[in-house]
Amino acid sequence: MLFIDLAMNLQTSVSIKHYPFKISHQDKIILSGSCFSENIGGKFEQHKMQVMVNPFGILYNPVSIADSFDFILSQKYFTEKDIFFHNEQWKSLYHHSFYADADKDLCLQKINDNIKQANNFLQNTNYLIITFGSSWVYRLKETGQIAGNCHKLPTSLFTKELLSIENIIEKYKLLIENIRKINPNLQILFTISPVRHAKDGFIENQVSKSILSLAVYQLTQEFKNVFYFPSYEIVIDELRDYRFFEADMLHPNTTAINYIWERFSNTFFSSESQMLNHEIQKIRQMYEHRPFNILSESFQKHCKHALLKIEELLTQFPMLGFTEEKAYFQKHQK
């Protein structure tokens, strides 16, 4: 007969070390990198933190992420020669398709407005969070440029390469030094996306992630302001069951993202910030509630109560904004 000790630990827990800083709602944060950056960046936005997420859109490889910050730091703006027309839209190989547009001038405007905004934001930012996705890159044969996004151009136009650890370290040593010149107090936090790039092959994906891990580890050893948060290890070791993944079995699902956010919050937020996030979440839940009858007495009380809670928080923390939520409750209050 099989006996199971119900007190046994049935999960591998990833130990997270102590970091010499705490993130608060007064801080400014830039996130850049893979779609995982979008997921965590969305959590920051939901909790009313001052963030800028992916100023060049979603990028996966370290070189393209670094290139985006080179443009931001130098305030090098794009012109018509830097974009191309494909499938009835103007696009940039440095940017995600979010910046594509049928109108050439609108495409350039979106790109350049974000470069200017990101430069201003970066100079006063407290934290830069970079998420690497893959060491595999696609290089345009004609120019040698590594593409941040191939935009479904013919594969014959590109060569596929694997970055080396040395490639990444060299690129980021220079980038970190350049960032220090305009913002010497910036803390940089690296993560590695837990999304597996199956199209490269599972073995090739593991090689790719290993290169990213070794490069980041070396950077944390060389710079006092560079750190690593183990989101990749949390998913692979703690959440190794497929119930924590989307239907494609590759991308972490909402439950996994919420779990990583919880581990991140417990690691980096002070007790005051965590309490504030709890109050913000209450208001978000009130905002997401949709009544059957907006004229009912109960919903009118709901609106009044929500507006009072918002004003209480804004009195102490005016940077929170609550613009969308406040407008909604004011609109429906009779």
Short mmCIF file of C-alpha atoms in Angstrom, two decimals, residues 6-256:
data_model
loop_
_atom_site.label_atom_id
_atom_site.label_comp_id
_atom_site.label_asym_id
_atom_site.label_seq_id
_atom_site.Cartn_x
_atom_site.Cartn_y
_atom_site.Cartn_z
CA LEU A 6 0.62 15.12 3.28
CA ALA A 7 3.17 17.40 4.93
CA MET A 8 5.79 16.75 2.26
CA ASN A 9 6.80 19.56 -0.07
CA LEU A 10 5.57 18.75 -3.59
CA GLN A 11 6.98 21.87 -5.27
CA THR A 12 10.46 23.14 -5.98
CA SER A 13 10.70 26.66 -4.58
CA VAL A 14 13.05 29.16 -6.20
CA SER A 15 14.91 31.14 -3.59
CA ILE A 16 15.06 34.87 -4.32
CA LYS A 17 17.94 36.78 -2.82
CA HIS A 18 17.73 40.15 -1.07
CA TYR A 19 18.04 43.25 -3.25
CA PRO A 20 19.46 46.56 -1.95
CA PHE A 21 16.42 48.62 -3.02
CA LYS A 22 12.64 48.78 -2.82
CA ILE A 23 10.32 50.02 -5.58
CA SER A 24 7.57 52.48 -4.67
CA HIS A 25 4.78 54.34 -6.45
CA GLN A 26 6.95 57.47 -6.42
CA ASP A 27 9.47 55.75 -8.68
CA LYS A 28 9.58 55.76 -12.47
CA ILE A 29 10.17 52.51 -14.33
CA ILE A 30 10.93 51.61 -17.95
CA LEU A 31 10.34 48.06 -19.16
CA SER A 32 11.72 46.78 -22.44
CA GLY A 33 11.93 43.44 -24.18
CA SER A 34 9.74 40.46 -24.92
CA CYS A 35 5.99 40.04 -24.56
CA PHE A 36 6.70 39.08 -20.95
CA SER A 37 7.66 42.76 -20.42
CA GLU A 38 4.20 43.70 -21.68
CA ASN A 39 2.57 41.32 -19.18
CA ILE A 40 4.49 42.59 -16.17
CA GLY A 41 4.35 46.16 -17.44
CA GLY A 42 0.57 45.80 -17.57
CA LYS A 43 0.62 44.84 -13.89
CA PHE A 44 2.57 48.01 -13.07
CA GLU A 45 0.03 50.05 -15.02
CA GLN A 46 -2.93 48.39 -13.29
CA HIS A 47 -1.41 49.36 -9.95
CA LYS A 48 -1.00 52.97 -11.06
CA MET A 49 2.78 53.01 -11.10
CA GLN A 50 4.70 55.45 -13.28
CA VAL A 51 5.87 53.25 -16.14
CA MET A 52 6.82 53.30 -19.78
CA VAL A 53 6.53 49.91 -21.49
CA ASN A 54 8.46 48.92 -24.62
CA PRO A 55 9.16 52.27 -26.31
CA PHE A 56 10.03 50.39 -29.55
CA GLY A 57 7.36 47.74 -29.05
CA ILE A 58 7.97 44.09 -28.21
CA LEU A 59 11.56 43.02 -28.94
CA TYR A 60 13.08 39.61 -28.27
CA ASN A 61 16.82 39.62 -28.85
CA PRO A 62 19.38 41.54 -26.75
CA VAL A 63 20.93 43.39 -29.70
CA SER A 64 17.64 44.91 -30.87
CA ILE A 65 16.74 45.93 -27.31
CA ALA A 66 20.14 47.62 -26.91
CA ASP A 67 19.80 49.28 -30.34
CA SER A 68 16.48 50.80 -29.26
CA PHE A 69 18.17 52.46 -26.28
CA ASP A 70 21.02 53.69 -28.48
CA PHE A 71 18.41 55.57 -30.54
CA ILE A 72 16.73 56.85 -27.36
CA LEU A 73 19.96 58.02 -25.74
CA SER A 74 21.24 59.78 -28.87
CA GLN A 75 17.77 61.06 -29.79
CA LYS A 76 18.39 59.87 -33.32
CA TYR A 77 15.12 60.33 -35.16
CA PHE A 78 13.90 58.23 -38.06
CA THR A 79 13.44 59.52 -41.59
CA GLU A 80 11.91 57.98 -44.70
CA LYS A 81 15.14 56.15 -45.52
CA ASP A 82 14.88 54.26 -42.21
CA ILE A 83 11.50 52.68 -42.96
CA PHE A 84 10.13 50.55 -45.81
CA PHE A 85 6.79 49.79 -47.43
CA HIS A 86 5.50 46.22 -47.26
CA ASN A 87 2.00 44.70 -47.33
CA GLU A 88 0.45 48.16 -47.68
CA GLN A 89 2.13 49.56 -44.57
CA TRP A 90 5.24 51.51 -43.67
CA LYS A 91 7.44 49.66 -41.17
CA SER A 92 10.77 49.71 -39.37
CA LEU A 93 13.01 46.70 -38.83
CA TYR A 94 13.93 48.19 -35.46
CA HIS A 95 10.30 48.29 -34.27
CA HIS A 96 7.39 46.03 -33.53
CA SER A 97 4.46 46.08 -35.98
CA PHE A 98 2.58 48.29 -33.50
CA TYR A 99 4.39 51.20 -35.15
CA ALA A 100 3.44 50.20 -38.70
CA ASP A 101 1.03 52.49 -40.52
CA ALA A 102 -0.41 52.91 -44.00
CA ASP A 103 0.52 56.59 -43.75
CA LYS A 104 4.28 57.17 -43.94
CA ASP A 105 4.18 60.41 -41.94
CA LEU A 106 2.06 58.87 -39.17
CA CYS A 107 4.46 55.95 -38.93
CA LEU A 108 7.43 58.28 -38.51
CA GLN A 109 5.52 60.47 -36.07
CA LYS A 110 4.70 57.53 -33.79
CA ILE A 111 8.30 56.34 -33.87
CA ASN A 112 9.89 59.73 -33.25
CA ASP A 113 7.40 60.88 -30.62
CA ASN A 114 8.21 57.79 -28.60
CA ILE A 115 11.96 58.33 -28.93
CA LYS A 116 11.58 61.85 -27.54
CA GLN A 117 9.25 60.72 -24.76
CA ALA A 118 11.51 57.79 -23.82
CA ASN A 119 14.60 60.04 -23.69
CA ASN A 120 12.88 62.41 -21.25
CA PHE A 121 11.56 59.51 -19.20
CA LEU A 122 14.91 57.69 -19.09
CA GLN A 123 16.75 60.70 -17.66
CA ASN A 124 14.51 60.64 -14.58
CA THR A 125 13.84 56.92 -14.32
CA ASN A 126 14.70 54.97 -11.19
CA TYR A 127 14.54 51.47 -12.66
CA LEU A 128 15.07 49.89 -16.06
CA ILE A 129 13.73 46.34 -16.40
CA ILE A 130 14.94 44.44 -19.48
CA THR A 131 13.55 41.05 -20.48
CA PHE A 132 15.55 38.98 -22.95
CA GLY A 133 13.61 36.48 -25.04
CA SER A 134 16.02 34.77 -27.42
CA SER A 135 19.66 34.69 -28.52
CA TRP A 136 18.63 33.86 -32.07
CA VAL A 137 18.69 36.82 -34.45
CA TYR A 138 17.85 37.48 -38.09
CA ARG A 139 20.33 39.62 -40.01
CA LEU A 140 19.31 41.41 -43.21
CA LYS A 141 21.72 40.23 -45.90
CA GLU A 142 21.71 43.52 -47.80
CA THR A 143 22.77 45.77 -44.88
CA GLY A 144 23.89 43.47 -42.06
CA GLN A 145 21.28 44.95 -39.73
CA ILE A 146 19.86 42.67 -37.05
CA ALA A 147 16.08 42.90 -37.23
CA GLY A 148 14.00 43.57 -34.16
CA ASN A 149 11.04 42.32 -36.20
CA CYS A 150 11.13 40.72 -39.65
CA HIS A 151 7.52 41.76 -40.41
CA LYS A 152 6.94 38.57 -42.43
CA LEU A 153 9.43 39.59 -45.10
CA PRO A 154 10.77 36.66 -47.18
CA THR A 155 13.16 34.52 -45.13
CA SER A 156 15.56 34.53 -48.10
CA LEU A 157 16.41 38.15 -47.23
CA PHE A 158 17.87 37.14 -43.84
CA THR A 159 20.50 34.93 -42.31
CA LYS A 160 19.74 33.32 -38.96
CA GLU A 161 22.48 33.53 -36.32
CA LEU A 162 23.03 32.70 -32.68
CA LEU A 163 24.48 35.51 -30.56
CA SER A 164 27.45 34.64 -28.39
CA ILE A 165 27.77 35.47 -24.71
CA GLU A 166 30.58 37.84 -25.64
CA ASN A 167 28.38 39.64 -28.21
CA ILE A 168 25.76 40.40 -25.57
CA ILE A 169 28.19 41.38 -22.80
CA GLU A 170 30.13 43.75 -25.07
CA LYS A 171 26.94 45.41 -26.30
CA TYR A 172 25.54 45.92 -22.80
CA LYS A 173 28.74 47.07 -21.13
CA LEU A 174 28.76 49.98 -23.58
CA LEU A 175 25.02 50.61 -23.18
CA ILE A 176 25.17 50.61 -19.37
CA GLU A 177 28.08 53.07 -19.40
CA ASN A 178 26.18 55.37 -21.77
CA ILE A 179 23.04 55.25 -19.64
CA ARG A 180 25.11 56.09 -16.56
CA LYS A 181 26.18 59.34 -18.21
CA ILE A 182 22.63 60.72 -18.19
CA ASN A 183 21.27 58.81 -15.18
CA PRO A 184 24.03 57.60 -12.82
CA ASN A 185 21.59 56.40 -10.15
CA LEU A 186 19.54 54.12 -12.39
CA GLN A 187 19.13 50.53 -11.22
CA ILE A 188 18.94 47.92 -14.00
CA LEU A 189 17.03 44.68 -13.49
CA PHE A 190 17.29 41.88 -16.05
CA THR A 191 14.84 39.03 -16.47
CA ILE A 192 14.65 36.22 -19.00
CA SER A 193 11.35 35.42 -20.64
CA PRO A 194 9.91 32.02 -19.68
CA VAL A 195 8.28 31.78 -23.12
CA ARG A 196 9.87 28.93 -25.08
CA HIS A 197 10.65 29.72 -28.72
CA ALA A 198 9.54 26.38 -30.15
CA LYS A 199 9.95 27.53 -33.76
CA ASP A 200 13.72 27.52 -33.19
CA GLY A 201 13.54 23.96 -31.87
CA PHE A 202 13.40 22.92 -28.23
CA ILE A 203 17.10 22.11 -27.99
CA GLU A 204 17.99 25.33 -29.77
CA ASN A 205 15.68 27.26 -27.45
CA GLN A 206 17.47 25.84 -24.41
CA VAL A 207 20.86 26.77 -25.87
CA SER A 208 19.49 30.27 -26.50
CA LYS A 209 18.22 30.69 -22.93
CA SER A 210 21.53 29.41 -21.55
CA ILE A 211 23.45 32.07 -23.47
CA LEU A 212 21.13 34.76 -22.12
CA SER A 213 21.55 33.48 -18.56
CA LEU A 214 25.33 33.41 -18.73
CA ALA A 215 25.51 36.89 -20.27
CA VAL A 216 23.22 38.41 -17.65
CA TYR A 217 25.11 36.66 -14.85
CA GLN A 218 28.37 38.15 -16.06
CA LEU A 219 26.84 41.64 -16.25
CA THR A 220 25.57 41.37 -12.65
CA GLN A 221 29.12 40.52 -11.59
CA GLU A 222 30.65 43.51 -13.36
CA PHE A 223 28.18 46.27 -12.42
CA LYS A 224 26.94 47.17 -8.94
CA ASN A 225 23.71 48.63 -10.33
CA VAL A 226 22.78 45.53 -12.40
CA PHE A 227 20.59 42.75 -10.98
CA TYR A 228 18.64 39.68 -12.06
CA PHE A 229 15.13 38.52 -11.12
CA PRO A 230 14.50 34.78 -11.74
CA SER A 231 11.13 34.89 -13.51
CA TYR A 232 12.34 32.22 -15.95
CA GLU A 233 13.37 29.87 -13.14
CA ILE A 234 10.10 30.44 -11.26
CA VAL A 235 8.07 29.31 -14.26
CA ILE A 236 10.34 26.41 -15.23
CA ASP A 237 10.84 25.06 -11.68
CA GLU A 238 7.86 26.17 -9.60
CA LEU A 239 5.18 26.25 -12.30
CA ARG A 240 6.35 23.36 -14.43
CA ASP A 241 2.84 21.97 -14.88
CA TYR A 242 1.11 22.71 -18.23
CA ARG A 243 -1.94 24.07 -16.40
CA PHE A 244 0.12 27.25 -15.98
CA PHE A 245 0.45 27.72 -19.74
CA GLU A 246 -1.79 28.94 -22.54
CA ALA A 247 -3.31 26.53 -25.06
CA ASP A 248 -0.12 26.70 -27.16
CA MET A 249 1.76 25.17 -24.18
CA LEU A 250 4.48 27.79 -24.62
CA HIS A 251 3.25 31.06 -23.11
CA PRO A 252 2.57 31.43 -19.36
CA ASN A 253 -1.13 31.99 -18.72
CA THR A 254 -2.84 34.53 -16.47
CA THR A 255 -2.41 32.37 -13.38
CA ALA A 256 1.33 32.10 -13.97
#
